[in-house]
mmCIF file of N, CA and C in Angstrom:
data_model
loop_
_atom_site.group_PDB
_atom_site.id
_atom_site.type_symbol
_atom_site.label_atom_id
_atom_site.label_comp_id
_atom_site.label_asym_id
_atom_site.label_seq_id
_atom_site.Cartn_x
_atom_site.Cartn_y
_atom_site.Cartn_z
ATOM 1 N N MET A 1 21.591 10.440 28.082
ATOM 2 C CA MET A 1 20.502 9.533 27.782
ATOM 3 C C MET A 1 21.043 8.121 27.478
ATOM 4 N N PHE A 2 22.040 8.047 26.628
ATOM 5 C CA PHE A 2 22.625 6.750 26.288
ATOM 6 C C PHE A 2 23.999 6.651 26.947
ATOM 7 N N GLY A 3 24.224 5.539 27.618
ATOM 8 C CA GLY A 3 25.502 5.353 28.305
ATOM 9 C C GLY A 3 26.649 5.079 27.357
ATOM 10 N N ASN A 4 26.347 4.366 26.262
ATOM 11 C CA ASN A 4 27.415 4.067 25.297
ATOM 12 C C ASN A 4 26.811 3.866 23.912
ATOM 13 N N ASP A 5 27.680 3.643 22.951
ATOM 14 C CA ASP A 5 27.244 3.498 21.566
ATOM 15 C C ASP A 5 26.388 2.254 21.349
ATOM 16 N N ALA A 6 26.643 1.206 22.117
ATOM 17 C CA ALA A 6 25.875 -0.035 21.961
ATOM 18 C C ALA A 6 24.401 0.196 22.295
ATOM 19 N N GLU A 7 24.139 0.972 23.351
ATOM 20 C CA GLU A 7 22.747 1.275 23.702
ATOM 21 C C GLU A 7 22.072 2.107 22.616
ATOM 22 N N LEU A 8 22.800 3.050 22.076
ATOM 23 C CA LEU A 8 22.260 3.878 20.996
ATOM 24 C C LEU A 8 21.929 3.025 19.784
ATOM 25 N N LEU A 9 22.840 2.161 19.371
ATOM 26 C CA LEU A 9 22.600 1.302 18.219
ATOM 27 C C LEU A 9 21.433 0.353 18.466
ATOM 28 N N LEU A 10 21.315 -0.175 19.672
ATOM 29 C CA LEU A 10 20.213 -1.065 19.995
ATOM 30 C C LEU A 10 18.875 -0.316 19.955
ATOM 31 N N THR A 11 18.851 0.905 20.425
ATOM 32 C CA THR A 11 17.631 1.712 20.390
ATOM 33 C C THR A 11 17.228 2.011 18.950
ATOM 34 N N ILE A 12 18.202 2.353 18.125
ATOM 35 C CA ILE A 12 17.922 2.615 16.704
ATOM 36 C C ILE A 12 17.401 1.351 16.034
ATOM 37 N N HIS A 13 18.023 0.226 16.329
ATOM 38 C CA HIS A 13 17.597 -1.049 15.745
ATOM 39 C C HIS A 13 16.164 -1.373 16.146
ATOM 40 N N ARG A 14 15.833 -1.202 17.412
ATOM 41 C CA ARG A 14 14.485 -1.504 17.886
ATOM 42 C C ARG A 14 13.436 -0.593 17.258
ATOM 43 N N SER A 15 13.741 0.679 17.120
ATOM 44 C CA SER A 15 12.762 1.591 16.523
ATOM 45 C C SER A 15 12.578 1.277 15.033
ATOM 46 N N PHE A 16 13.659 0.921 14.356
ATOM 47 C CA PHE A 16 13.556 0.578 12.941
ATOM 48 C C PHE A 16 12.774 -0.725 12.760
ATOM 49 N N ALA A 17 13.023 -1.702 13.637
ATOM 50 C CA ALA A 17 12.282 -2.963 13.577
ATOM 51 C C ALA A 17 10.794 -2.725 13.824
ATOM 52 N N ALA A 18 10.470 -1.833 14.747
ATOM 53 C CA ALA A 18 9.063 -1.522 15.020
ATOM 54 C C ALA A 18 8.410 -0.869 13.795
ATOM 55 N N GLU A 19 9.136 0.002 13.108
ATOM 56 C CA GLU A 19 8.601 0.624 11.888
ATOM 57 C C GLU A 19 8.358 -0.417 10.806
ATOM 58 N N LEU A 20 9.291 -1.364 10.653
ATOM 59 C CA LEU A 20 9.112 -2.411 9.655
ATOM 60 C C LEU A 20 7.902 -3.288 9.975
ATOM 61 N N GLN A 21 7.714 -3.606 11.248
ATOM 62 C CA GLN A 21 6.563 -4.412 11.643
ATOM 63 C C GLN A 21 5.261 -3.661 11.398
ATOM 64 N N ALA A 22 5.242 -2.357 11.658
ATOM 65 C CA ALA A 22 4.039 -1.560 11.413
ATOM 66 C C ALA A 22 3.733 -1.498 9.919
ATOM 67 N N ASP A 23 4.765 -1.346 9.093
ATOM 68 C CA ASP A 23 4.562 -1.340 7.638
ATOM 69 C C ASP A 23 4.016 -2.669 7.146
ATOM 70 N N ALA A 24 4.554 -3.758 7.676
ATOM 71 C CA ALA A 24 4.088 -5.086 7.265
ATOM 72 C C ALA A 24 2.636 -5.299 7.681
ATOM 73 N N ALA A 25 2.277 -4.849 8.867
ATOM 74 C CA ALA A 25 0.895 -4.987 9.331
ATOM 75 C C ALA A 25 -0.051 -4.155 8.472
ATOM 76 N N ARG A 26 0.379 -2.952 8.097
ATOM 77 C CA ARG A 26 -0.445 -2.098 7.225
ATOM 78 C C ARG A 26 -0.638 -2.742 5.856
ATOM 79 N N ASP A 27 0.422 -3.339 5.315
ATOM 80 C CA ASP A 27 0.326 -4.007 4.016
ATOM 81 C C ASP A 27 -0.595 -5.219 4.073
ATOM 82 N N ARG A 28 -0.498 -6.001 5.158
ATOM 83 C CA ARG A 28 -1.393 -7.160 5.313
ATOM 84 C C ARG A 28 -2.846 -6.713 5.396
ATOM 85 N N LEU A 29 -3.101 -5.637 6.126
ATOM 86 C CA LEU A 29 -4.468 -5.127 6.246
ATOM 87 C C LEU A 29 -4.982 -4.646 4.897
ATOM 88 N N ALA A 30 -4.137 -3.959 4.144
ATOM 89 C CA ALA A 30 -4.563 -3.464 2.832
ATOM 90 C C ALA A 30 -4.877 -4.622 1.887
ATOM 91 N N ARG A 31 -4.098 -5.702 1.950
ATOM 92 C CA ARG A 31 -4.380 -6.850 1.096
ATOM 93 C C ARG A 31 -5.648 -7.575 1.517
ATOM 94 N N SER A 32 -5.938 -7.615 2.809
ATOM 95 C CA SER A 32 -7.117 -8.343 3.281
ATOM 96 C C SER A 32 -8.397 -7.586 2.975
ATOM 97 N N VAL A 33 -8.346 -6.264 2.930
ATOM 98 C CA VAL A 33 -9.537 -5.459 2.658
ATOM 99 C C VAL A 33 -9.909 -5.538 1.183
ATOM 100 N N GLY A 34 -8.926 -5.569 0.301
ATOM 101 C CA GLY A 34 -9.198 -5.618 -1.132
ATOM 102 C C GLY A 34 -9.270 -4.217 -1.710
ATOM 103 N N ARG A 35 -9.428 -4.174 -2.992
ATOM 104 C CA ARG A 35 -9.456 -2.878 -3.685
ATOM 105 C C ARG A 35 -10.829 -2.604 -4.242
ATOM 106 N N ARG A 36 -11.169 -1.344 -4.258
ATOM 107 C CA ARG A 36 -12.434 -0.953 -4.859
ATOM 108 C C ARG A 36 -12.251 -0.863 -6.368
ATOM 109 N N HIS A 37 -13.300 -1.166 -7.077
ATOM 110 C CA HIS A 37 -13.235 -1.082 -8.524
ATOM 111 C C HIS A 37 -13.383 0.373 -8.941
ATOM 112 N N PRO A 38 -12.633 0.786 -9.946
ATOM 113 C CA PRO A 38 -12.738 2.176 -10.380
ATOM 114 C C PRO A 38 -14.090 2.454 -11.020
ATOM 115 N N HIS A 39 -14.631 3.590 -10.705
ATOM 116 C CA HIS A 39 -15.906 4.003 -11.273
ATOM 117 C C HIS A 39 -15.697 5.270 -12.083
ATOM 118 N N GLY A 40 -16.438 5.374 -13.138
ATOM 119 C CA GLY A 40 -16.328 6.547 -13.993
ATOM 120 C C GLY A 40 -17.424 7.551 -13.707
ATOM 121 N N TRP A 41 -17.852 8.216 -14.718
ATOM 122 C CA TRP A 41 -18.846 9.275 -14.608
ATOM 123 C C TRP A 41 -20.158 8.713 -14.075
ATOM 124 N N LEU A 42 -20.788 9.399 -13.145
ATOM 125 C CA LEU A 42 -22.046 9.011 -12.516
ATOM 126 C C LEU A 42 -21.963 7.634 -11.846
ATOM 127 N N SER A 43 -20.825 7.329 -11.272
ATOM 128 C CA SER A 43 -20.611 6.091 -10.512
ATOM 129 C C SER A 43 -20.823 4.824 -11.332
ATOM 130 N N ARG A 44 -20.683 4.912 -12.610
ATOM 131 C CA ARG A 44 -20.747 3.712 -13.434
ATOM 132 C C ARG A 44 -19.382 3.074 -13.464
ATOM 133 N N ARG A 45 -19.379 1.783 -13.629
ATOM 134 C CA ARG A 45 -18.088 1.115 -13.722
ATOM 135 C C ARG A 45 -17.365 1.549 -14.973
ATOM 136 N N HIS A 46 -16.115 1.832 -14.789
ATOM 137 C CA HIS A 46 -15.292 2.274 -15.906
ATOM 138 C C HIS A 46 -14.809 1.058 -16.685
ATOM 139 N N GLN A 47 -15.151 1.019 -17.947
ATOM 140 C CA GLN A 47 -14.687 -0.057 -18.819
ATOM 141 C C GLN A 47 -13.445 0.434 -19.562
ATOM 142 N N PRO A 48 -12.306 -0.184 -19.349
ATOM 143 C CA PRO A 48 -11.105 0.268 -20.053
ATOM 144 C C PRO A 48 -11.247 0.068 -21.561
ATOM 145 N N ALA A 49 -10.757 1.051 -22.296
ATOM 146 C CA ALA A 49 -10.845 0.995 -23.756
ATOM 147 C C ALA A 49 -9.948 -0.120 -24.290
ATOM 148 N N ARG A 50 -10.429 -0.801 -25.268
ATOM 149 C CA ARG A 50 -9.632 -1.854 -25.881
ATOM 150 C C ARG A 50 -8.605 -1.241 -26.816
ATOM 151 N N THR A 51 -7.460 -1.888 -26.889
ATOM 152 C CA THR A 51 -6.418 -1.375 -27.780
ATOM 153 C C THR A 51 -6.746 -1.717 -29.228
ATOM 154 N N VAL A 52 -7.408 -2.840 -29.447
ATOM 155 C CA VAL A 52 -7.788 -3.237 -30.803
ATOM 156 C C VAL A 52 -9.316 -3.287 -30.816
ATOM 157 N N ASP A 53 -9.907 -2.390 -31.569
ATOM 158 C CA ASP A 53 -11.370 -2.325 -31.624
ATOM 159 C C ASP A 53 -11.824 -2.789 -33.004
ATOM 160 N N GLY A 54 -12.721 -3.748 -33.057
ATOM 161 C CA GLY A 54 -13.200 -4.289 -34.327
ATOM 162 C C GLY A 54 -14.158 -3.373 -35.074
ATOM 163 N N ARG A 55 -14.665 -2.312 -34.428
ATOM 164 C CA ARG A 55 -15.630 -1.406 -35.088
ATOM 165 C C ARG A 55 -14.907 -0.197 -35.657
ATOM 166 N N ARG A 56 -14.254 -0.354 -36.759
ATOM 167 C CA ARG A 56 -13.554 0.786 -37.369
ATOM 168 C C ARG A 56 -14.258 1.293 -38.570
#
């Protein structure tokens, strides 16, 4: 399949570069879509508990 080591290394390099480009494209897409806000019980927005609560 490969005539010499240089062809093998070039093939490995190209496949790795393609994987890196696919990962970068996936990350860009994830950033452009945004994140959904977490919802709690009955689809209400989850309010994170405060560490310091004035009602003690």
